[in-house]
Tab-separated table of C-alpha atoms and ligand atoms in Angstrom:
chain	number	residue	atom	x	y	z
E	1	MET	CA	-11.120	-27.952	9.044
E	2	LYS	CA	-7.827	-26.129	9.533
E	3	GLN	CA	-7.946	-22.727	11.241
E	4	ILE	CA	-6.152	-19.719	9.752
E	5	VAL	CA	-6.073	-16.377	11.567
E	6	VAL	CA	-5.190	-13.243	9.596
E	7	LEU	CA	-4.276	-10.257	11.761
E	8	GLY	CA	-4.992	-6.766	10.415
E	9	ALA	CA	-7.747	-5.593	8.061
E	10	GLY	CA	-5.725	-3.032	6.116
E	11	VAL	CA	-5.207	-3.471	2.394
E	12	ASN	CA	-2.547	-6.151	2.946
E	13	GLY	CA	-4.529	-8.152	5.495
E	14	LEU	CA	-7.618	-8.076	3.273
E	15	CYS	CA	-5.737	-9.148	0.123
E	16	ALA	CA	-4.162	-12.049	2.026
E	17	ALA	CA	-7.464	-12.998	3.700
E	18	VAL	CA	-9.420	-13.012	0.415
E	19	GLN	CA	-6.864	-15.148	-1.419
E	20	LEU	CA	-6.503	-17.590	1.503
E	21	ALA	CA	-10.278	-17.928	1.955
E	22	GLU	CA	-10.754	-18.547	-1.780
E	23	HIS	CA	-7.785	-20.926	-2.121
E	24	TYR	CA	-8.635	-22.978	0.991
E	25	TYR	CA	-12.416	-22.925	0.566
E	26	GLY	CA	-13.768	-26.069	2.226
E	27	VAL	CA	-10.341	-26.901	3.677
E	28	ALA	CA	-9.688	-24.105	6.172
E	29	ASN	CA	-11.672	-21.481	8.046
E	30	VAL	CA	-10.152	-18.036	7.728
E	31	THR	CA	-10.761	-15.551	10.551
E	32	LEU	CA	-9.697	-11.931	10.184
E	33	ILE	CA	-8.962	-10.160	13.484
E	34	SER	CA	-8.336	-6.431	13.502
E	35	GLU	CA	-8.519	-3.392	15.728
E	36	GLN	CA	-9.391	-1.014	12.873
E	37	VAL	CA	-11.261	-1.582	9.618
E	38	THR	CA	-12.058	0.608	6.626
E	39	PRO	CA	-12.501	3.630	6.642
E	40	ASP	CA	-9.949	3.896	9.484
E	41	THR	CA	-6.918	2.031	8.131
E	42	THR	CA	-3.774	3.594	6.653
E	43	GLY	CA	-4.786	2.931	3.078
E	44	ASP	CA	-8.148	4.698	3.437
E	45	GLY	CA	-6.667	8.175	3.170
E	46	SER	CA	-4.212	7.325	0.411
E	47	ALA	CA	-4.742	8.071	-3.262
E	48	GLY	CA	-4.207	4.402	-4.125
E	49	LEU	CA	-1.723	5.178	-6.871
E	50	TRP	CA	0.111	2.177	-8.306
E	51	GLY	CA	3.766	3.145	-7.900
E	52	PRO	CA	6.678	1.739	-5.838
E	53	TYR	CA	7.586	4.467	-3.286
E	54	TYR	CA	9.364	4.350	0.095
E	55	CYS	CA	9.721	0.589	0.421
E	56	GLY	CA	13.141	0.680	2.082
E	57	LYS	CA	15.806	-1.639	0.682
E	58	THR	CA	13.361	-4.322	-0.454
E	59	SER	CA	15.044	-6.090	-3.398
E	60	ASP	CA	14.054	-5.062	-6.908
E	61	HIS	CA	12.963	-8.565	-7.913
E	62	LYS	CA	10.457	-8.718	-5.035
E	63	ILE	CA	9.108	-5.252	-5.822
E	64	VAL	CA	8.712	-6.261	-9.476
E	65	LYS	CA	7.016	-9.573	-8.601
E	66	TRP	CA	4.520	-8.139	-6.103
E	67	SER	CA	3.773	-4.898	-7.926
E	68	THR	CA	3.316	-6.650	-11.296
E	69	ALA	CA	0.734	-9.003	-9.785
E	70	THR	CA	-1.111	-6.010	-8.313
E	71	HIS	CA	-0.979	-4.114	-11.623
E	72	VAL	CA	-2.506	-7.131	-13.374
E	73	PHE	CA	-5.174	-7.395	-10.639
E	74	PHE	CA	-6.134	-3.705	-11.046
E	75	HIS	CA	-6.166	-4.141	-14.827
E	76	GLN	CA	-8.558	-7.104	-14.551
E	77	LEU	CA	-10.911	-5.204	-12.240
E	78	TRP	CA	-10.801	-2.253	-14.652
E	79	LYS	CA	-11.446	-4.388	-17.761
E	80	ASN	CA	-14.129	-6.587	-16.220
E	81	GLY	CA	-16.632	-3.896	-15.346
E	82	LEU	CA	-15.651	-3.364	-11.703
E	83	ALA	CA	-13.791	-0.072	-12.186
E	84	ALA	CA	-16.550	2.157	-10.799
E	85	ARG	CA	-17.329	-0.103	-7.825
E	86	VAL	CA	-13.701	-0.660	-6.816
E	87	GLY	CA	-12.522	2.839	-7.769
E	88	VAL	CA	-9.966	1.834	-10.423
E	89	SER	CA	-8.904	4.402	-13.036
E	90	LEU	CA	-6.254	4.257	-15.741
E	91	GLN	CA	-4.493	7.627	-15.920
E	92	PRO	CA	-1.564	9.377	-17.566
E	93	CYS	CA	1.287	9.965	-15.143
E	94	THR	CA	4.466	12.050	-15.164
E	95	ARG	CA	7.147	11.194	-12.578
E	96	LEU	CA	9.996	13.703	-12.169
E	97	THR	CA	13.081	14.323	-10.064
E	98	THR	CA	15.513	17.135	-9.310
E	99	ASP	CA	18.132	14.681	-8.008
E	100	PRO	CA	21.581	15.558	-9.436
E	101	GLN	CA	21.945	11.866	-10.403
E	102	GLY	CA	18.888	12.180	-12.650
E	103	TYR	CA	16.357	9.344	-12.787
E	104	PRO	CA	18.054	5.968	-13.446
E	105	ASP	CA	15.890	3.399	-15.272
E	106	PRO	CA	13.140	2.575	-12.751
E	107	VAL	CA	12.389	-1.118	-12.067
E	108	TRP	CA	8.721	-0.472	-12.841
E	109	LYS	CA	9.207	0.939	-16.348
E	110	ASP	CA	8.110	-2.280	-18.118
E	111	ILE	CA	5.100	-2.848	-15.821
E	112	VAL	CA	3.274	0.413	-16.527
E	113	PHE	CA	1.921	1.181	-19.998
E	114	GLY	CA	3.954	3.076	-22.632
E	115	CYS	CA	6.726	4.319	-20.366
E	116	GLU	CA	8.938	6.905	-22.069
E	117	LYS	CA	11.875	8.873	-20.725
E	118	LEU	CA	11.296	12.627	-20.923
E	119	SER	CA	13.536	14.448	-23.396
E	120	GLN	CA	15.689	17.382	-22.308
E	121	SER	CA	13.293	19.823	-23.983
E	122	GLU	CA	10.324	18.322	-22.074
E	123	LEU	CA	12.307	18.559	-18.826
E	124	ASP	CA	13.193	22.185	-19.626
E	125	ARG	CA	9.533	23.041	-20.316
E	126	LEU	CA	8.284	21.385	-17.092
E	127	SER	CA	11.143	22.947	-15.088
E	128	TYR	CA	10.129	26.363	-16.381
E	129	GLU	CA	6.413	25.778	-15.743
E	130	HIS	CA	6.888	24.327	-12.236
E	131	GLY	CA	9.752	26.612	-11.159
E	132	ARG	CA	11.971	23.546	-10.546
E	133	ARG	CA	15.190	22.153	-12.030
E	134	TYR	CA	14.229	18.698	-13.169
E	135	THR	CA	17.064	16.347	-14.058
E	136	GLY	CA	15.006	13.369	-15.207
E	137	GLY	CA	11.528	11.958	-15.583
E	138	TYR	CA	9.165	9.510	-17.259
E	139	HIS	CA	5.738	9.626	-18.792
E	140	PHE	CA	3.429	6.582	-18.812
E	141	ALA	CA	-0.080	5.375	-17.942
E	142	THR	CA	-0.945	3.478	-14.765
E	143	PHE	CA	-3.757	2.781	-12.311
E	144	THR	CA	-5.104	4.392	-9.227
E	145	CYS	CA	-7.224	2.058	-7.111
E	146	GLU	CA	-8.985	4.078	-4.437
E	147	PRO	CA	-8.884	2.246	-1.116
E	148	SER	CA	-12.290	3.722	-0.192
E	149	GLY	CA	-13.690	1.435	-2.935
E	150	LEU	CA	-11.094	-1.345	-2.866
E	151	LEU	CA	-11.268	-2.099	0.873
E	152	PRO	CA	-15.069	-2.568	1.100
E	153	TYR	CA	-14.910	-4.651	-2.122
E	154	LEU	CA	-12.242	-6.936	-0.611
E	155	PHE	CA	-14.062	-7.155	2.718
E	156	ASN	CA	-17.320	-8.245	1.011
E	157	ARG	CA	-15.457	-10.727	-1.198
E	158	PHE	CA	-13.878	-12.226	1.954
E	159	VAL	CA	-17.183	-12.527	3.812
E	160	ASN	CA	-18.946	-13.924	0.718
E	161	VAL	CA	-16.517	-16.818	0.564
E	162	GLY	CA	-17.172	-17.679	4.210
E	163	GLY	CA	-14.501	-15.564	5.946
E	164	LYS	CA	-15.220	-14.483	9.516
E	165	PHE	CA	-14.345	-11.113	11.010
E	166	VAL	CA	-13.618	-10.340	14.673
E	167	ARG	CA	-12.966	-6.786	15.803
E	168	ALA	CA	-10.293	-6.920	18.503
E	169	ARG	CA	-6.863	-5.678	19.443
E	170	VAL	CA	-4.214	-8.342	19.865
E	171	ASP	CA	-1.354	-7.451	22.201
E	172	ASN	CA	0.884	-10.412	21.407
E	173	VAL	CA	0.903	-13.711	19.550
E	174	GLU	CA	-0.010	-15.682	22.714
E	175	ASN	CA	-3.290	-13.688	22.839
E	176	ILE	CA	-4.423	-15.276	19.569
E	177	LEU	CA	-3.862	-18.797	20.808
E	178	GLU	CA	-5.905	-18.359	23.984
E	179	ASN	CA	-9.074	-20.470	23.760
E	180	ARG	CA	-8.561	-21.033	20.058
E	181	LYS	CA	-7.137	-23.835	17.891
E	182	VAL	CA	-4.925	-22.140	15.290
E	183	ASP	CA	-2.960	-23.884	12.510
E	184	LEU	CA	-1.523	-20.739	10.940
E	185	ILE	CA	-1.278	-17.033	11.765
E	186	VAL	CA	-0.781	-14.419	9.038
E	187	ASN	CA	0.482	-11.148	10.480
E	188	CYS	CA	-0.513	-8.060	8.455
E	189	THR	CA	-0.565	-5.501	11.272
E	190	GLY	CA	1.604	-2.881	9.537
E	191	LEU	CA	2.899	-0.370	12.068
E	192	GLY	CA	1.215	-2.482	14.787
E	193	SER	CA	4.106	-4.969	14.490
E	194	LEU	CA	6.338	-2.431	16.221
E	195	ASN	CA	4.606	-3.113	19.554
E	196	MET	CA	3.028	-6.508	18.921
E	197	LEU	CA	6.304	-8.179	17.910
E	198	GLY	CA	8.768	-5.595	19.209
E	199	ASP	CA	10.212	-5.346	15.676
E	200	LYS	CA	12.643	-2.438	15.990
E	201	GLU	CA	13.043	-2.205	12.202
E	202	VAL	CA	9.482	-0.899	11.893
E	203	LEU	CA	9.161	2.877	11.722
E	204	SER	CA	6.433	5.387	11.053
E	205	ILE	CA	6.713	7.487	7.877
E	206	ARG	CA	4.252	10.312	8.478
E	207	GLY	CA	2.302	11.503	5.450
E	208	GLN	CA	0.102	14.596	5.317
E	209	VAL	CA	-2.111	15.148	2.259
E	210	ALA	CA	-5.043	17.333	1.204
E	211	ARG	CA	-8.080	16.575	-0.941
E	212	VAL	CA	-9.554	19.231	-3.198
E	213	CYS	CA	-12.398	19.340	-5.671
E	214	ALA	CA	-10.828	20.020	-9.110
E	215	PRO	CA	-12.819	18.043	-11.677
E	216	TRP	CA	-10.712	19.395	-14.552
E	217	VAL	CA	-7.552	17.540	-13.462
E	218	PHE	CA	-7.013	14.208	-15.242
E	219	GLU	CA	-3.253	13.699	-14.931
E	220	ILE	CA	-0.978	12.471	-12.177
E	221	ILE	CA	2.142	14.575	-11.568
E	222	LEU	CA	4.716	13.287	-9.090
E	223	ASP	CA	7.905	15.063	-8.161
E	224	ASP	CA	9.884	12.262	-6.507
E	225	SER	CA	12.549	14.638	-5.133
E	226	ASP	CA	12.874	14.817	-1.363
E	227	ASP	CA	11.206	18.248	-1.339
E	228	GLY	CA	8.754	17.382	-4.139
E	229	ASN	CA	4.956	17.533	-4.292
E	230	TYR	CA	2.363	15.406	-6.050
E	231	VAL	CA	-1.083	15.709	-7.629
E	232	ILE	CA	-3.161	12.522	-7.961
E	233	PRO	CA	-6.754	12.615	-9.236
E	234	ASN	CA	-9.309	10.240	-7.685
E	235	SER	CA	-12.890	9.929	-8.907
E	236	GLU	CA	-14.414	12.601	-6.619
E	237	THR	CA	-11.392	14.568	-5.444
E	238	VAL	CA	-7.762	15.299	-6.282
E	239	ILE	CA	-5.102	14.387	-3.705
E	240	LEU	CA	-2.363	16.939	-3.141
E	241	GLY	CA	0.745	15.789	-1.354
E	242	GLY	CA	2.673	15.295	0.541
E	243	THR	CA	5.106	14.733	3.337
E	244	HIS	CA	7.230	11.756	4.401
E	245	GLN	CA	8.571	12.450	7.900
E	246	MET	CA	10.563	9.535	9.322
E	247	ASN	CA	9.812	8.259	12.834
E	248	ASP	CA	7.071	10.845	13.274
E	249	PHE	CA	3.884	9.586	14.950
E	250	ASN	CA	2.026	12.922	14.986
E	251	ARG	CA	-1.427	12.460	13.435
E	252	ASN	CA	-2.396	16.139	13.699
E	253	ILE	CA	-2.550	18.436	10.684
E	254	ASN	CA	0.514	20.648	10.632
E	255	LYS	CA	-0.012	24.161	9.199
E	256	ASP	CA	3.525	24.346	7.748
E	257	ASP	CA	2.943	21.045	5.968
E	258	SER	CA	-0.381	22.366	4.597
E	259	LYS	CA	1.394	25.418	3.214
E	260	PHE	CA	4.128	23.261	1.657
E	261	ILE	CA	1.471	21.070	0.011
E	262	PHE	CA	-0.791	23.822	-1.356
E	263	ASP	CA	2.063	26.130	-2.464
E	264	GLY	CA	4.001	23.303	-4.107
E	265	CYS	CA	1.027	21.792	-5.929
E	266	GLU	CA	-0.246	25.185	-7.087
E	267	ARG	CA	3.215	25.926	-8.462
E	268	MET	CA	2.992	22.724	-10.539
E	269	LEU	CA	-0.610	23.330	-11.557
E	270	PRO	CA	-1.686	26.980	-11.070
E	271	SER	CA	-5.373	26.191	-11.775
E	272	LEU	CA	-5.486	24.415	-8.388
E	273	ARG	CA	-5.834	27.905	-6.855
E	274	ASN	CA	-9.461	27.694	-8.021
E	275	ALA	CA	-10.023	24.292	-6.392
E	276	THR	CA	-12.218	23.911	-3.315
E	277	LYS	CA	-10.535	22.373	-0.298
E	278	VAL	CA	-12.373	19.227	0.846
E	279	SER	CA	-10.216	17.807	3.637
E	280	GLU	CA	-6.746	17.282	5.023
E	281	TRP	CA	-5.456	14.026	6.469
E	282	VAL	CA	-2.432	12.504	8.144
E	283	GLY	CA	-1.557	8.823	7.888
E	284	LEU	CA	1.394	6.860	9.249
E	285	ARG	CA	2.991	4.651	6.602
E	286	PRO	CA	4.236	1.350	8.015
E	287	GLY	CA	7.910	1.749	7.093
E	288	ARG	CA	10.599	-0.899	7.553
E	289	SER	CA	14.172	-1.555	6.381
E	290	THR	CA	12.567	-4.059	3.956
E	291	VAL	CA	9.042	-5.395	3.530
E	292	ARG	CA	8.844	-8.484	5.768
E	293	LEU	CA	7.143	-11.333	3.928
E	294	GLU	CA	8.358	-14.645	5.322
E	295	LEU	CA	7.383	-17.733	7.266
E	296	GLU	CA	8.480	-17.959	10.875
E	297	ARG	CA	8.119	-20.941	13.212
E	298	TYR	CA	7.000	-19.348	16.438
E	299	VAL	CA	7.679	-21.352	19.598
E	300	ILE	CA	5.399	-20.797	22.580
E	301	GLY	CA	6.098	-23.192	25.440
E	302	GLU	CA	5.730	-26.687	23.976
E	303	GLN	CA	3.837	-25.447	20.955
E	304	THR	CA	5.152	-24.322	17.565
E	305	VAL	CA	2.881	-22.214	15.396
E	306	PRO	CA	3.693	-21.109	11.858
E	307	ILE	CA	3.374	-17.361	11.281
E	308	ILE	CA	3.579	-15.739	7.881
E	309	HIS	CA	4.578	-12.101	8.305
E	310	ASN	CA	3.394	-9.608	5.693
E	311	TYR	CA	4.085	-6.064	6.885
E	312	GLY	CA	6.320	-3.018	6.454
E	313	HIS	CA	5.042	-1.899	3.026
E	314	GLY	CA	5.943	1.775	3.625
E	315	GLY	CA	4.624	4.141	0.966
E	316	CYS	CA	3.416	1.460	-1.449
E	317	GLY	CA	1.176	-0.951	0.420
E	318	VAL	CA	-1.572	-0.528	-2.176
E	319	THR	CA	0.916	-1.081	-5.023
E	320	LEU	CA	2.155	-4.368	-3.552
E	321	CYS	CA	-1.031	-5.649	-1.863
E	322	TRP	CA	-2.340	-8.298	-4.253
E	323	GLY	CA	1.107	-9.690	-5.111
E	324	CYS	CA	2.024	-9.934	-1.419
E	325	GLY	CA	-1.299	-11.662	-0.691
E	326	SER	CA	-0.514	-14.190	-3.449
E	327	GLU	CA	2.898	-14.862	-1.932
E	328	VAL	CA	1.241	-15.478	1.452
E	329	VAL	CA	-0.768	-18.248	-0.256
E	330	GLU	CA	2.441	-19.615	-1.868
E	331	LEU	CA	4.162	-19.751	1.539
E	332	CYS	CA	1.074	-21.343	3.025
E	333	GLN	CA	1.118	-24.047	0.340
E	334	ARG	CA	4.578	-25.082	1.520
E	335	LEU	CA	2.982	-25.967	4.838
E	336	ASP	CA	0.450	-28.162	3.038
E	337	LEU	CA	-2.501	-27.292	5.230
E	338	THR	CA	-4.492	-30.202	3.855
E	339	LYS	CA	-2.186	-32.489	5.858
E	340	SER	CA	-0.999	-32.068	9.433
E	341	THR	CA	0.496	-28.566	9.532
E	342	ARG	CA	2.703	-29.104	12.522
E	343	SER	CA	4.336	-32.266	11.160
E	344	LYS	CA	5.883	-30.063	8.457
E	345	LEU	CA	7.648	-27.750	10.888
F	401	LIG	C1	-0.465	9.970	2.949
F	401	LIG	C2	-0.287	8.575	2.412
F	401	LIG	C3	-0.416	8.346	1.059
F	401	LIG	C4	-0.224	7.068	0.533
F	401	LIG	N1	-0.394	6.873	-0.800
F	401	LIG	C5	-0.188	5.626	-1.310
F	401	LIG	C6	-0.394	5.393	-2.689
F	401	LIG	O1	-0.796	6.283	-3.452
F	401	LIG	N2	-0.114	4.147	-3.182
F	401	LIG	C7	0.337	3.126	-2.376
F	401	LIG	O2	0.604	2.029	-2.869
F	401	LIG	N3	0.480	3.333	-1.034
F	401	LIG	C8	0.240	4.547	-0.493
F	401	LIG	N4	0.403	4.759	0.844
F	401	LIG	C9	0.899	3.660	1.680
F	401	LIG	C10	-0.209	2.699	2.017
F	401	LIG	O3	-1.343	3.425	2.449
F	401	LIG	C11	0.258	1.720	3.109
F	401	LIG	O4	1.480	1.110	2.720
F	401	LIG	C12	-0.774	0.632	3.297
F	401	LIG	O5	-2.026	1.208	3.571
F	401	LIG	C13	-0.356	-0.306	4.409
F	401	LIG	O6	-1.354	-1.272	4.508
F	401	LIG	P1	-1.288	-2.425	5.593
F	401	LIG	O7	-2.469	-3.273	5.393
F	401	LIG	O8	0.046	-3.093	5.538
F	401	LIG	O9	-1.336	-1.646	6.990
F	401	LIG	P2	-2.538	-0.820	7.639
F	401	LIG	O10	-3.429	-0.234	6.624
F	401	LIG	O11	-1.889	0.109	8.610
F	401	LIG	O12	-3.381	-1.915	8.389
F	401	LIG	C14	-2.917	-2.547	9.561
F	401	LIG	C15	-4.120	-3.204	10.208
F	401	LIG	O13	-3.669	-3.949	11.338
F	401	LIG	C16	-4.481	-3.622	12.443
F	401	LIG	N5	-3.657	-3.809	13.645
F	401	LIG	C17	-2.464	-3.242	13.912
F	401	LIG	N6	-2.028	-3.657	15.104
F	401	LIG	C18	-2.970	-4.486	15.603
F	401	LIG	C19	-3.103	-5.237	16.805
F	401	LIG	N7	-2.159	-5.194	17.734
F	401	LIG	N8	-4.223	-5.984	17.002
F	401	LIG	C20	-5.209	-6.033	16.046
F	401	LIG	N9	-5.127	-5.343	14.889
F	401	LIG	C21	-4.031	-4.588	14.669
F	401	LIG	C22	-4.891	-2.190	12.231
F	401	LIG	O14	-6.020	-1.860	13.010
F	401	LIG	C23	-5.160	-2.200	10.712
F	401	LIG	O15	-6.443	-2.685	10.447
F	401	LIG	C24	0.146	6.005	1.398
F	401	LIG	C25	0.222	6.221	2.775
F	401	LIG	C26	0.004	7.497	3.285
F	401	LIG	C27	0.085	7.706	4.771
């Protein structure tokens, strides 16, 4: 049996681990090694909205490929009776901007359902209601897939197909190879790649959000402007956001950020003043100049080990997760693990 090690049990590590374990069932053992697991990964606090957001300069065709595959995956879960267990909901969504350039045709407009550009009169009405000057926007339907349901679902699916989990921190690639035969490493450590690989292109994009109880809210509203807020319903709570502070590693709740979030969201939806606050949370998005999803031949002494990197998903790791996991399998197929891996290098 070949030995595959997946590093990182966030949403990207789990999607890769599940698809590898299912694809190579009976051919390779897949071991997932991670310092943190759900409910302590970056995705756990996110609303799980499907929507490309803060993914650096990653090319449009990659974003479309990975996010389409994830949209289809969420749709299948939703249609096949797993919506409640995995936390998938199909919801109406309005995305707006105050950018003077307006909102050029987004790459995702044909992936979501029924996407329509807002007319000037709709923009005027929303601008008046929200106290903003919107210059463009779209209305459509899309999915939220709550990581608090998705991550345990993926973890169980991985274990049920024979995947093994080891809770450990890995300081460098050499660590993984100590006392272990490894044919392939898949690196999904997100922000952890900053220290583990010394990848200087990785940066933290700090995000503070709040959760409130507002069971009357059934619509996503996103103001994509730099100083914009967002309201995203989940099944039990509504997520109010949010900040995106570059290179900020502070995980503490900041009172000014809380005020920005509550004031901004209440301006968009005044009824939120009657909502009960449930919690506040800070997460560090694993930002990067571009998402890194590629095969590297890593040389350690006399040994060469293939590593597939899959990290740097910024503000849309949930949106891209299943598609990126599928591409990990595609890259892995090029190595032809059923034969001698190293002879292909
Ligand atoms: C406030 C906020 C809201 C968000 N909302 C959304 C949203 O609505 N939709 C969306 O698509 N995205 C959203 N995101 C972004 C999304 O949460 C992330 O892109 C995604 O969770 C990244 O997943 P990941 O698996 O790549 O990394 P992570 O979830 O960070 O997982 C990395 C894993 O690697 C492990 N690890 C790291 N280093 C090491 C090491 N050295 N040794 C062993 N293990 C290691 C960690 O313990 C962890 O398990 C949001 C993020 C934030 C902060």
